[in-house]
């Protein structure tokens, strides 16, 4: 597969070059020359295939020929010892993406990417430094994915005081080849600093740098697999038994609010609409890739908190980035979503409007959804998934969606216990999170200035 820059000025790159560089030399994002369709035999068996086989079939054409099939096969088996179950909750489905080690969907991208990088860098002696900006969850998943991986070190930038105590421990509690920088600014500042470092010619000359944000194409591709798996099962009318760590700790009390009964449960032969809680829009972009490959998704819902740059764009056709606002779904506090550039490279505004419904949700609406779903369906949502649920509610009220409906659950509610528990009562902590809570975070505080980051990267090099 060949990749081109969204800005058009850079030459085409293969998967290895695109993944290792992160950003194209002209500052754009790498997008594929074409989106490879699933072979018909794969497409028709998405509903029954094992998750790892779907991941293999999804990723294969995107990494060919740089990662041979045998190596890819091994990578997906090692990366995904857990599932992405589509479970029933109230009148609809939840796609649980929190069964990995950091209990958020970013594990899907991070775990594949760590293994891909390690493979692509085999035999090289100059260490690779991954720099990543996080609003909360990416940092933990990247740190966990790369922790202890030889020849690679990781620097995570996060907005000081704007991540949860658990997220901070996941980012800054590992040590070893992972270092953490608490930036005195917002996530957008962190992201700006990372982009500047990756584009800095002086730094590039001396260091081998790469990104790990959703701007890196190697993180997006593996995420397409869970869309294909979920859409395939939904079309078969199948859902999964509750996953081991499902936050279904309460007796059910009737159907969820909104539309009554099981109105939006899966039915054989009907494609599902998927609501995607979104911030930087990497997840939704992966969904678009899966759909373009042939996964039977009916439509997407771009669900945001009050950082509604994309819902506003879908409404008006006018893209206006803005400063981010703090909310209870902090991993989605993004005012300038970097993957918009990628979405726009594949779809016109009219096409986006046709396939993506944009909805923004306030913190109060999110809290109300968490409480209502817990009371009526006995299911506990985290604040990000709560945004997805509340967004779907708004569309249902306006009659804008029909048929089977799934909400992507991007994190386990125990990650955001301080927000969720007052609304839904005690949330059991999965073992992976209990382990992380025991670590003590060690990070360095830095101002939101590019030279401060450059200094640290230089000094890390000479260590
Ligand atoms: C990162 C994150 C999101 C947003 O995903 P994007 O790909 O940035 O749109 C949503 N929920 C949680 C829990 C996250 O960690």
GROMACS .gro file of C-alpha atoms and ligand atoms in nm:
model
  478
    1UNK     CA    1   0.000   0.000   0.000
    2UNK     CA    2   0.119   0.350  -0.082
    3UNK     CA    3   0.035   0.647   0.138
    4UNK     CA    4   0.009   1.011   0.038
    5UNK     CA    5   0.009   1.329   0.243
    6UNK     CA    6  -0.323   1.508   0.292
    7UNK     CA    7  -0.135   1.823   0.189
    8UNK     CA    8  -0.021   1.677  -0.136
    9UNK     CA    9   0.335   1.807  -0.143
   10UNK     CA   10   0.514   1.500  -0.010
   11UNK     CA   11   0.611   1.191  -0.205
   12UNK     CA   12   0.430   0.863  -0.158
   13UNK     CA   13   0.553   0.640   0.124
   14UNK     CA   14   0.510   0.273   0.200
   15UNK     CA   15   0.352   0.156   0.525
   16UNK     CA   16   0.683   0.130   0.711
   17UNK     CA   17   0.791   0.483   0.620
   18UNK     CA   18   0.447   0.633   0.686
   19UNK     CA   19   0.412   0.459   1.023
   20UNK     CA   20   0.763   0.534   1.146
   21UNK     CA   21   0.750   0.901   1.040
   22UNK     CA   22   0.403   0.968   1.179
   23UNK     CA   23   0.358   1.300   1.002
   24UNK     CA   24   0.431   1.349   0.632
   25UNK     CA   25   0.733   1.574   0.556
   26UNK     CA   26   0.501   1.855   0.440
   27UNK     CA   27   0.317   1.853   0.774
   28UNK     CA   28   0.016   1.662   0.643
   29UNK     CA   29  -0.124   1.327   0.753
   30UNK     CA   30  -0.067   1.008   0.561
   31UNK     CA   31  -0.371   0.867   0.385
   32UNK     CA   32  -0.385   0.554   0.171
   33UNK     CA   33  -0.378   0.574  -0.205
   34UNK     CA   34  -0.697   0.368  -0.208
   35UNK     CA   35  -0.907   0.192   0.053
   36UNK     CA   36  -0.869  -0.183  -0.001
   37UNK     CA   37  -1.203  -0.370  -0.013
   38UNK     CA   38  -1.247  -0.692   0.184
   39UNK     CA   39  -1.248  -0.999  -0.036
   40UNK     CA   40  -1.610  -1.116  -0.079
   41UNK     CA   41  -1.548  -1.431   0.126
   42UNK     CA   42  -1.421  -1.226   0.420
   43UNK     CA   43  -1.697  -0.973   0.391
   44UNK     CA   44  -1.966  -1.235   0.406
   45UNK     CA   45  -1.817  -1.406   0.712
   46UNK     CA   46  -1.739  -1.104   0.930
   47UNK     CA   47  -2.029  -1.203   1.152
   48UNK     CA   48  -1.879  -1.537   1.249
   49UNK     CA   49  -1.501  -1.495   1.224
   50UNK     CA   50  -1.272  -1.486   1.524
   51UNK     CA   51  -1.164  -1.134   1.619
   52UNK     CA   52  -0.798  -1.202   1.548
   53UNK     CA   53  -0.880  -1.330   1.200
   54UNK     CA   54  -1.081  -1.016   1.129
   55UNK     CA   55  -0.791  -0.804   1.254
   56UNK     CA   56  -0.554  -0.997   1.027
   57UNK     CA   57  -0.776  -0.959   0.719
   58UNK     CA   58  -0.839  -0.592   0.794
   59UNK     CA   59  -0.476  -0.494   0.844
   60UNK     CA   60  -0.314  -0.715   0.579
   61UNK     CA   61  -0.359  -0.501   0.266
   62UNK     CA   62  -0.260  -0.183   0.450
   63UNK     CA   63   0.080  -0.310   0.561
   64UNK     CA   64   0.171  -0.516   0.256
   65UNK     CA   65   0.449  -0.581   0.162
   66UNK     CA   66   0.635  -0.429   0.459
   67UNK     CA   67   0.490  -0.672   0.711
   68UNK     CA   68   0.467  -1.024   0.570
   69UNK     CA   69   0.159  -1.232   0.648
   70UNK     CA   70   0.330  -1.470   0.891
   71UNK     CA   71   0.465  -1.180   1.099
   72UNK     CA   72   0.127  -1.005   1.092
   73UNK     CA   73  -0.048  -1.320   1.204
   74UNK     CA   74   0.179  -1.342   1.506
   75UNK     CA   75   0.135  -0.972   1.583
   76UNK     CA   76  -0.244  -0.978   1.594
   77UNK     CA   77  -0.245  -1.291   1.812
   78UNK     CA   78  -0.006  -1.127   2.060
   79UNK     CA   79  -0.179  -0.788   2.047
   80UNK     CA   80  -0.536  -0.907   2.102
   81UNK     CA   81  -0.575  -1.165   2.377
   82UNK     CA   82  -0.907  -0.994   2.454
   83UNK     CA   83  -1.238  -0.939   2.275
   84UNK     CA   84  -1.454  -0.648   2.162
   85UNK     CA   85  -1.798  -0.779   2.257
   86UNK     CA   86  -2.120  -0.629   2.122
   87UNK     CA   87  -2.358  -0.663   2.415
   88UNK     CA   88  -2.721  -0.572   2.466
   89UNK     CA   89  -2.803  -0.278   2.695
   90UNK     CA   90  -3.159  -0.153   2.724
   91UNK     CA   91  -3.309  -0.085   2.384
   92UNK     CA   92  -2.975  -0.095   2.197
   93UNK     CA   93  -2.624  -0.241   2.186
   94UNK     CA   94  -2.295  -0.137   2.338
   95UNK     CA   95  -1.968  -0.222   2.165
   96UNK     CA   96  -1.734  -0.270   2.461
   97UNK     CA   97  -1.385  -0.159   2.366
   98UNK     CA   98  -1.241  -0.158   2.718
   99UNK     CA   99  -1.131  -0.516   2.768
  100UNK     CA  100  -0.762  -0.443   2.704
  101UNK     CA  101  -0.495  -0.373   2.968
  102UNK     CA  102  -0.564   0.000   3.008
  103UNK     CA  103  -0.942  -0.043   2.985
  104UNK     CA  104  -0.992   0.196   2.692
  105UNK     CA  105  -1.021   0.147   2.318
  106UNK     CA  106  -0.678   0.298   2.258
  107UNK     CA  107  -0.530  -0.040   2.351
  108UNK     CA  108  -0.642  -0.167   2.009
  109UNK     CA  109  -0.423   0.083   1.824
  110UNK     CA  110  -0.138   0.101   2.071
  111UNK     CA  111  -0.081  -0.272   2.107
  112UNK     CA  112  -0.068  -0.332   1.735
  113UNK     CA  113   0.151  -0.032   1.672
  114UNK     CA  114   0.408  -0.128   1.937
  115UNK     CA  115   0.449  -0.469   1.775
  116UNK     CA  116   0.455  -0.328   1.423
  117UNK     CA  117   0.724  -0.074   1.516
  118UNK     CA  118   0.930  -0.334   1.692
  119UNK     CA  119   0.912  -0.552   1.379
  120UNK     CA  120   0.988  -0.269   1.137
  121UNK     CA  121   1.285  -0.154   1.345
  122UNK     CA  122   1.441  -0.496   1.390
  123UNK     CA  123   1.817  -0.486   1.347
  124UNK     CA  124   1.850  -0.106   1.377
  125UNK     CA  125   2.077   0.036   1.641
  126UNK     CA  126   1.964   0.398   1.680
  127UNK     CA  127   1.684   0.408   1.938
  128UNK     CA  128   1.347   0.536   1.824
  129UNK     CA  129   1.175   0.793   2.044
  130UNK     CA  130   0.798   0.803   2.030
  131UNK     CA  131   0.644   1.132   2.136
  132UNK     CA  132   0.280   1.144   2.207
  133UNK     CA  133   0.032   1.405   2.327
  134UNK     CA  134  -0.257   1.274   2.531
  135UNK     CA  135  -0.577   1.413   2.671
  136UNK     CA  136  -0.591   1.112   2.900
  137UNK     CA  137  -0.621   0.768   2.751
  138UNK     CA  138  -0.382   0.760   2.457
  139UNK     CA  139  -0.085   0.820   2.684
  140UNK     CA  140  -0.165   0.527   2.910
  141UNK     CA  141  -0.229   0.292   2.620
  142UNK     CA  142   0.089   0.398   2.438
  143UNK     CA  143   0.298   0.375   2.754
  144UNK     CA  144   0.159   0.030   2.827
  145UNK     CA  145   0.196  -0.086   2.467
  146UNK     CA  146   0.562   0.015   2.436
  147UNK     CA  147   0.672  -0.042   2.796
  148UNK     CA  148   0.983  -0.259   2.793
  149UNK     CA  149   0.994  -0.282   2.410
  150UNK     CA  150   1.359  -0.284   2.311
  151UNK     CA  151   1.505  -0.006   2.098
  152UNK     CA  152   1.209   0.226   2.157
  153UNK     CA  153   1.154   0.492   2.420
  154UNK     CA  154   0.840   0.694   2.481
  155UNK     CA  155   0.777   1.053   2.591
  156UNK     CA  156   0.418   1.132   2.685
  157UNK     CA  157   0.289   1.491   2.710
  158UNK     CA  158  -0.031   1.546   2.905
  159UNK     CA  159  -0.215   1.856   3.026
  160UNK     CA  160  -0.123   1.897   3.392
  161UNK     CA  161  -0.422   1.856   3.625
  162UNK     CA  162  -0.660   1.766   3.341
  163UNK     CA  163  -0.632   1.388   3.348
  164UNK     CA  164  -0.779   1.157   3.611
  165UNK     CA  165  -0.561   1.020   3.894
  166UNK     CA  166  -0.577   0.675   3.737
  167UNK     CA  167  -0.483   0.808   3.391
  168UNK     CA  168  -0.187   0.988   3.545
  169UNK     CA  169  -0.067   0.664   3.703
  170UNK     CA  170  -0.103   0.481   3.372
  171UNK     CA  171   0.098   0.751   3.194
  172UNK     CA  172   0.358   0.835   3.456
  173UNK     CA  173   0.372   0.528   3.676
  174UNK     CA  174   0.566   0.286   3.459
  175UNK     CA  175   0.910   0.449   3.437
  176UNK     CA  176   1.176   0.257   3.245
  177UNK     CA  177   1.163   0.351   2.877
  178UNK     CA  178   0.854   0.568   2.936
  179UNK     CA  179   0.890   0.930   3.052
  180UNK     CA  180   0.602   1.164   3.131
  181UNK     CA  181   0.580   1.543   3.089
  182UNK     CA  182   0.304   1.734   3.268
  183UNK     CA  183   0.248   2.036   3.044
  184UNK     CA  184   0.113   2.357   3.192
  185UNK     CA  185  -0.153   2.399   2.927
  186UNK     CA  186  -0.430   2.219   2.741
  187UNK     CA  187  -0.430   1.904   2.529
  188UNK     CA  188  -0.420   2.127   2.222
  189UNK     CA  189  -0.096   2.278   2.354
  190UNK     CA  190   0.048   1.929   2.400
  191UNK     CA  191  -0.055   1.833   2.050
  192UNK     CA  192   0.089   2.151   1.902
  193UNK     CA  193   0.421   2.084   2.078
  194UNK     CA  194   0.438   1.728   1.948
  195UNK     CA  195   0.356   1.836   1.593
  196UNK     CA  196   0.623   2.108   1.610
  197UNK     CA  197   0.885   1.864   1.740
  198UNK     CA  198   0.805   1.613   1.466
  199UNK     CA  199   0.834   1.884   1.201
  200UNK     CA  200   1.156   2.038   1.343
  201UNK     CA  201   1.444   1.982   1.104
  202UNK     CA  202   1.709   2.032   1.373
  203UNK     CA  203   1.555   1.774   1.603
  204UNK     CA  204   1.502   1.532   1.318
  205UNK     CA  205   1.868   1.546   1.226
  206UNK     CA  206   1.980   1.436   1.570
  207UNK     CA  207   1.697   1.217   1.695
  208UNK     CA  208   1.489   0.942   1.548
  209UNK     CA  209   1.141   1.068   1.636
  210UNK     CA  210   0.799   0.928   1.569
  211UNK     CA  211   0.445   1.005   1.675
  212UNK     CA  212   0.197   0.772   1.834
  213UNK     CA  213  -0.115   0.984   1.824
  214UNK     CA  214  -0.412   0.902   1.612
  215UNK     CA  215  -0.234   1.104   1.347
  216UNK     CA  216  -0.022   0.793   1.299
  217UNK     CA  217  -0.182   0.572   1.039
  218UNK     CA  218  -0.057   0.256   1.212
  219UNK     CA  219  -0.292   0.324   1.500
  220UNK     CA  220  -0.600   0.381   1.289
  221UNK     CA  221  -0.584   0.072   1.073
  222UNK     CA  222  -0.617  -0.188   1.350
  223UNK     CA  223  -0.916   0.002   1.490
  224UNK     CA  224  -1.108  -0.062   1.171
  225UNK     CA  225  -1.122  -0.429   1.272
  226UNK     CA  226  -1.364  -0.384   1.562
  227UNK     CA  227  -1.606  -0.192   1.343
  228UNK     CA  228  -1.602  -0.475   1.092
  229UNK     CA  229  -1.647  -0.736   1.364
  230UNK     CA  230  -1.935  -0.551   1.529
  231UNK     CA  231  -2.111  -0.461   1.205
  232UNK     CA  232  -2.074  -0.819   1.083
  233UNK     CA  233  -2.229  -0.966   1.396
  234UNK     CA  234  -2.506  -0.709   1.400
  235UNK     CA  235  -2.602  -0.796   1.043
  236UNK     CA  236  -2.627  -1.161   1.149
  237UNK     CA  237  -2.857  -1.052   1.431
  238UNK     CA  238  -2.603  -1.177   1.685
  239UNK     CA  239  -2.479  -1.019   2.003
  240UNK     CA  240  -2.222  -1.152   2.247
  241UNK     CA  241  -2.261  -1.270   2.601
  242UNK     CA  242  -2.152  -1.001   2.844
  243UNK     CA  243  -1.777  -0.970   2.859
  244UNK     CA  244  -1.595  -1.062   3.177
  245UNK     CA  245  -1.545  -0.702   3.278
  246UNK     CA  246  -1.887  -0.576   3.173
  247UNK     CA  247  -2.007  -0.308   3.408
  248UNK     CA  248  -2.342  -0.478   3.439
  249UNK     CA  249  -2.345  -0.500   3.813
  250UNK     CA  250  -2.703  -0.406   3.875
  251UNK     CA  251  -3.031  -0.583   3.826
  252UNK     CA  252  -3.206  -0.462   3.513
  253UNK     CA  253  -3.514  -0.255   3.560
  254UNK     CA  254  -3.693  -0.266   3.230
  255UNK     CA  255  -3.583  -0.122   2.900
  256UNK     CA  256  -3.373   0.187   2.853
  257UNK     CA  257  -3.546   0.521   2.812
  258UNK     CA  258  -3.597   0.691   2.482
  259UNK     CA  259  -3.785   0.472   2.246
  260UNK     CA  260  -3.934   0.194   2.450
  261UNK     CA  261  -3.861  -0.176   2.449
  262UNK     CA  262  -3.596  -0.341   2.241
  263UNK     CA  263  -3.660  -0.115   1.943
  264UNK     CA  264  -3.300  -0.078   1.837
  265UNK     CA  265  -3.166  -0.423   1.907
  266UNK     CA  266  -2.991  -0.607   1.624
  267UNK     CA  267  -3.203  -0.793   1.369
  268UNK     CA  268  -3.072  -1.030   1.106
  269UNK     CA  269  -3.028  -0.858   0.774
  270UNK     CA  270  -3.033  -0.503   0.911
  271UNK     CA  271  -2.717  -0.295   0.916
  272UNK     CA  272  -2.631  -0.118   1.240
  273UNK     CA  273  -2.585   0.254   1.305
  274UNK     CA  274  -2.282   0.315   1.527
  275UNK     CA  275  -2.245   0.613   1.760
  276UNK     CA  276  -1.882   0.705   1.814
  277UNK     CA  277  -1.783   0.926   2.109
  278UNK     CA  278  -1.524   1.147   1.942
  279UNK     CA  279  -1.248   1.394   2.020
  280UNK     CA  280  -0.959   1.381   1.780
  281UNK     CA  281  -1.168   1.172   1.537
  282UNK     CA  282  -0.916   0.893   1.493
  283UNK     CA  283  -1.175   0.640   1.601
  284UNK     CA  284  -1.441   0.765   1.361
  285UNK     CA  285  -1.188   0.779   1.078
  286UNK     CA  286  -1.111   0.412   1.142
  287UNK     CA  287  -1.484   0.349   1.122
  288UNK     CA  288  -1.498   0.518   0.784
  289UNK     CA  289  -1.212   0.297   0.667
  290UNK     CA  290  -1.395  -0.016   0.782
  291UNK     CA  291  -1.714   0.096   0.609
  292UNK     CA  292  -1.528   0.178   0.287
  293UNK     CA  293  -1.363  -0.165   0.303
  294UNK     CA  294  -1.711  -0.313   0.304
  295UNK     CA  295  -1.814  -0.350   0.669
  296UNK     CA  296  -2.194  -0.330   0.683
  297UNK     CA  297  -2.234  -0.009   0.884
  298UNK     CA  298  -2.553   0.180   0.806
  299UNK     CA  299  -2.443   0.519   0.935
  300UNK     CA  300  -2.219   0.677   1.194
  301UNK     CA  301  -2.303   0.921   1.468
  302UNK     CA  302  -2.022   1.165   1.546
  303UNK     CA  303  -2.095   1.222   1.913
  304UNK     CA  304  -1.902   1.501   2.082
  305UNK     CA  305  -1.919   1.688   2.409
  306UNK     CA  306  -1.945   2.068   2.384
  307UNK     CA  307  -1.625   2.069   2.179
  308UNK     CA  308  -1.844   2.056   1.871
  309UNK     CA  309  -1.617   2.159   1.588
  310UNK     CA  310  -1.723   1.863   1.372
  311UNK     CA  311  -2.098   1.863   1.441
  312UNK     CA  312  -2.091   2.234   1.352
  313UNK     CA  313  -1.897   2.156   1.035
  314UNK     CA  314  -2.146   1.887   0.934
  315UNK     CA  315  -2.425   2.138   0.985
  316UNK     CA  316  -2.268   2.435   0.806
  317UNK     CA  317  -1.991   2.306   0.579
  318UNK     CA  318  -1.763   2.556   0.747
  319UNK     CA  319  -1.470   2.409   0.942
  320UNK     CA  320  -1.368   2.621   1.238
  321UNK     CA  321  -1.114   2.491   1.486
  322UNK     CA  322  -1.131   2.650   1.828
  323UNK     CA  323  -0.973   2.625   2.174
  324UNK     CA  324  -1.082   2.318   2.367
  325UNK     CA  325  -1.318   2.339   2.664
  326UNK     CA  326  -1.287   2.115   2.971
  327UNK     CA  327  -1.567   1.859   3.025
  328UNK     CA  328  -1.629   1.538   3.221
  329UNK     CA  329  -1.544   1.340   2.905
  330UNK     CA  330  -1.191   1.478   2.907
  331UNK     CA  331  -1.042   1.243   2.648
  332UNK     CA  332  -1.270   1.419   2.401
  333UNK     CA  333  -1.180   1.778   2.491
  334UNK     CA  334  -1.045   1.862   2.148
  335UNK     CA  335  -1.126   2.183   1.964
  336UNK     CA  336  -0.903   2.120   1.663
  337UNK     CA  337  -0.947   1.752   1.578
  338UNK     CA  338  -0.641   1.648   1.381
  339UNK     CA  339  -0.807   1.368   1.190
  340UNK     CA  340  -1.049   1.605   1.024
  341UNK     CA  341  -0.782   1.656   0.761
  342UNK     CA  342  -0.790   1.284   0.694
  343UNK     CA  343  -1.170   1.261   0.684
  344UNK     CA  344  -1.179   1.551   0.439
  345UNK     CA  345  -0.922   1.378   0.219
  346UNK     CA  346  -1.161   1.086   0.172
  347UNK     CA  347  -1.506   1.242   0.184
  348UNK     CA  348  -1.659   1.565   0.062
  349UNK     CA  349  -1.883   1.762   0.297
  350UNK     CA  350  -2.190   1.626   0.118
  351UNK     CA  351  -2.067   1.267   0.156
  352UNK     CA  352  -1.987   1.323   0.521
  353UNK     CA  353  -2.333   1.467   0.578
  354UNK     CA  354  -2.490   1.167   0.416
  355UNK     CA  355  -2.305   0.909   0.624
  356UNK     CA  356  -2.229   1.086   0.950
  357UNK     CA  357  -2.477   1.248   1.185
  358UNK     CA  358  -2.314   1.502   1.415
  359UNK     CA  359  -2.447   1.565   1.765
  360UNK     CA  360  -2.297   1.748   2.060
  361UNK     CA  361  -2.394   1.684   2.418
  362UNK     CA  362  -2.350   1.884   2.739
  363UNK     CA  363  -2.209   1.747   3.065
  364UNK     CA  364  -2.556   1.762   3.219
  365UNK     CA  365  -2.702   1.557   2.936
  366UNK     CA  366  -2.419   1.308   2.973
  367UNK     CA  367  -2.475   1.276   3.347
  368UNK     CA  368  -2.848   1.231   3.291
  369UNK     CA  369  -2.780   0.951   3.041
  370UNK     CA  370  -2.542   0.769   3.279
  371UNK     CA  371  -2.804   0.784   3.554
  372UNK     CA  372  -3.094   0.684   3.331
  373UNK     CA  373  -2.916   0.390   3.169
  374UNK     CA  374  -2.804   0.260   3.506
  375UNK     CA  375  -3.156   0.286   3.645
  376UNK     CA  376  -3.344   0.147   3.351
  377UNK     CA  377  -3.101  -0.100   3.195
  378UNK     CA  378  -2.868  -0.184   3.484
  379UNK     CA  379  -2.572  -0.089   3.266
  380UNK     CA  380  -2.304   0.158   3.371
  381UNK     CA  381  -2.152   0.388   3.110
  382UNK     CA  382  -1.833   0.589   3.144
  383UNK     CA  383  -1.865   0.963   3.065
  384UNK     CA  384  -1.736   0.922   2.706
  385UNK     CA  385  -1.974   0.640   2.629
  386UNK     CA  386  -2.239   0.848   2.802
  387UNK     CA  387  -2.186   1.116   2.537
  388UNK     CA  388  -2.242   0.850   2.270
  389UNK     CA  389  -2.561   0.731   2.436
  390UNK     CA  390  -2.699   1.080   2.494
  391UNK     CA  391  -2.620   1.177   2.134
  392UNK     CA  392  -2.813   0.876   2.008
  393UNK     CA  393  -3.104   0.972   2.235
  394UNK     CA  394  -3.117   1.316   2.077
  395UNK     CA  395  -3.129   1.169   1.727
  396UNK     CA  396  -3.399   0.921   1.830
  397UNK     CA  397  -3.607   1.202   1.975
  398UNK     CA  398  -3.584   1.387   1.648
  399UNK     CA  399  -3.661   1.073   1.448
  400UNK     CA  400  -3.327   1.091   1.268
  401UNK     CA  401  -3.212   0.733   1.328
  402UNK     CA  402  -3.394   0.405   1.304
  403UNK     CA  403  -3.306   0.038   1.306
  404UNK     CA  404  -3.033  -0.134   1.507
  405UNK     CA  405  -2.818   0.104   1.707
  406UNK     CA  406  -2.483   0.052   1.876
  407UNK     CA  407  -2.289   0.283   2.106
  408UNK     CA  408  -1.914   0.246   2.111
  409UNK     CA  409  -1.802   0.225   2.472
  410UNK     CA  410  -1.456   0.373   2.463
  411UNK     CA  411  -1.358   0.324   2.828
  412UNK     CA  412  -1.451   0.123   3.136
  413UNK     CA  413  -1.651   0.333   3.385
  414UNK     CA  414  -1.407   0.247   3.665
  415UNK     CA  415  -1.153   0.471   3.491
  416UNK     CA  416  -1.374   0.768   3.571
  417UNK     CA  417  -1.510   0.656   3.905
  418UNK     CA  418  -1.508   1.010   4.050
  419UNK     CA  419  -1.764   1.116   3.788
  420UNK     CA  420  -1.958   0.793   3.748
  421UNK     CA  421  -2.004   0.672   4.106
  422UNK     CA  422  -2.208   0.969   4.230
  423UNK     CA  423  -2.448   0.899   3.941
  424UNK     CA  424  -2.450   0.522   3.927
  425UNK     CA  425  -2.318   0.389   4.256
  426UNK     CA  426  -2.001   0.185   4.315
  427UNK     CA  427  -1.830   0.051   4.003
  428UNK     CA  428  -1.619  -0.265   4.037
  429UNK     CA  429  -1.258  -0.211   3.930
  430UNK     CA  430  -1.118  -0.454   3.672
  431UNK     CA  431  -0.785  -0.616   3.777
  432UNK     CA  432  -0.572  -0.430   3.519
  433UNK     CA  433  -0.682  -0.097   3.665
  434UNK     CA  434  -0.635  -0.210   4.024
  435UNK     CA  435  -0.272  -0.285   3.939
  436UNK     CA  436  -0.217   0.057   3.782
  437UNK     CA  437  -0.365   0.237   4.084
  438UNK     CA  438  -0.086   0.100   4.301
  439UNK     CA  439   0.184   0.279   4.100
  440UNK     CA  440   0.306   0.626   4.191
  441UNK     CA  441   0.323   0.880   3.910
  442UNK     CA  442   0.655   1.049   3.838
  443UNK     CA  443   0.646   1.324   3.579
  444UNK     CA  444   0.830   1.643   3.497
  445UNK     CA  445   0.630   1.967   3.482
  446UNK     CA  446   0.708   2.182   3.177
  447UNK     CA  447   0.562   2.504   3.033
  448UNK     CA  448   0.355   2.478   2.714
  449UNK     CA  449   0.646   2.594   2.500
  450UNK     CA  450   0.819   2.416   2.221
  451UNK     CA  451   1.179   2.497   2.331
  452UNK     CA  452   1.111   2.335   2.669
  453UNK     CA  453   1.018   2.012   2.495
  454UNK     CA  454   1.314   2.032   2.258
  455UNK     CA  455   1.555   2.074   2.551
  456UNK     CA  456   1.421   1.765   2.719
  457UNK     CA  457   1.438   1.559   2.402
  458UNK     CA  458   1.799   1.666   2.344
  459UNK     CA  459   1.902   1.589   2.697
  460UNK     CA  460   1.729   1.250   2.688
  461UNK     CA  461   1.937   1.176   2.380
  462UNK     CA  462   2.266   1.250   2.549
  463UNK     CA  463   2.177   1.049   2.863
  464LIG     C1  464  -0.940   0.904   2.297
  464LIG     C2  465  -1.074   0.879   2.352
  464LIG     C3  466  -1.191   0.918   2.285
  464LIG     C4  467  -1.185   0.997   2.156
  464LIG     O1  468  -1.133   0.923   2.050
  464LIG     P1  469  -1.081   0.997   1.918
  464LIG     O2  470  -1.023   0.890   1.834
  464LIG     O3  471  -0.977   1.095   1.964
  464LIG     O4  472  -1.197   1.065   1.858
  464LIG     C5  473  -1.313   0.884   2.338
  464LIG     N1  474  -1.322   0.818   2.454
  464LIG     C6  475  -1.215   0.779   2.523
  464LIG     C7  476  -1.232   0.708   2.650
  464LIG     C8  477  -1.087   0.807   2.473
  464LIG     O5  478  -0.981   0.768   2.542
   0.00000   0.00000   0.00000
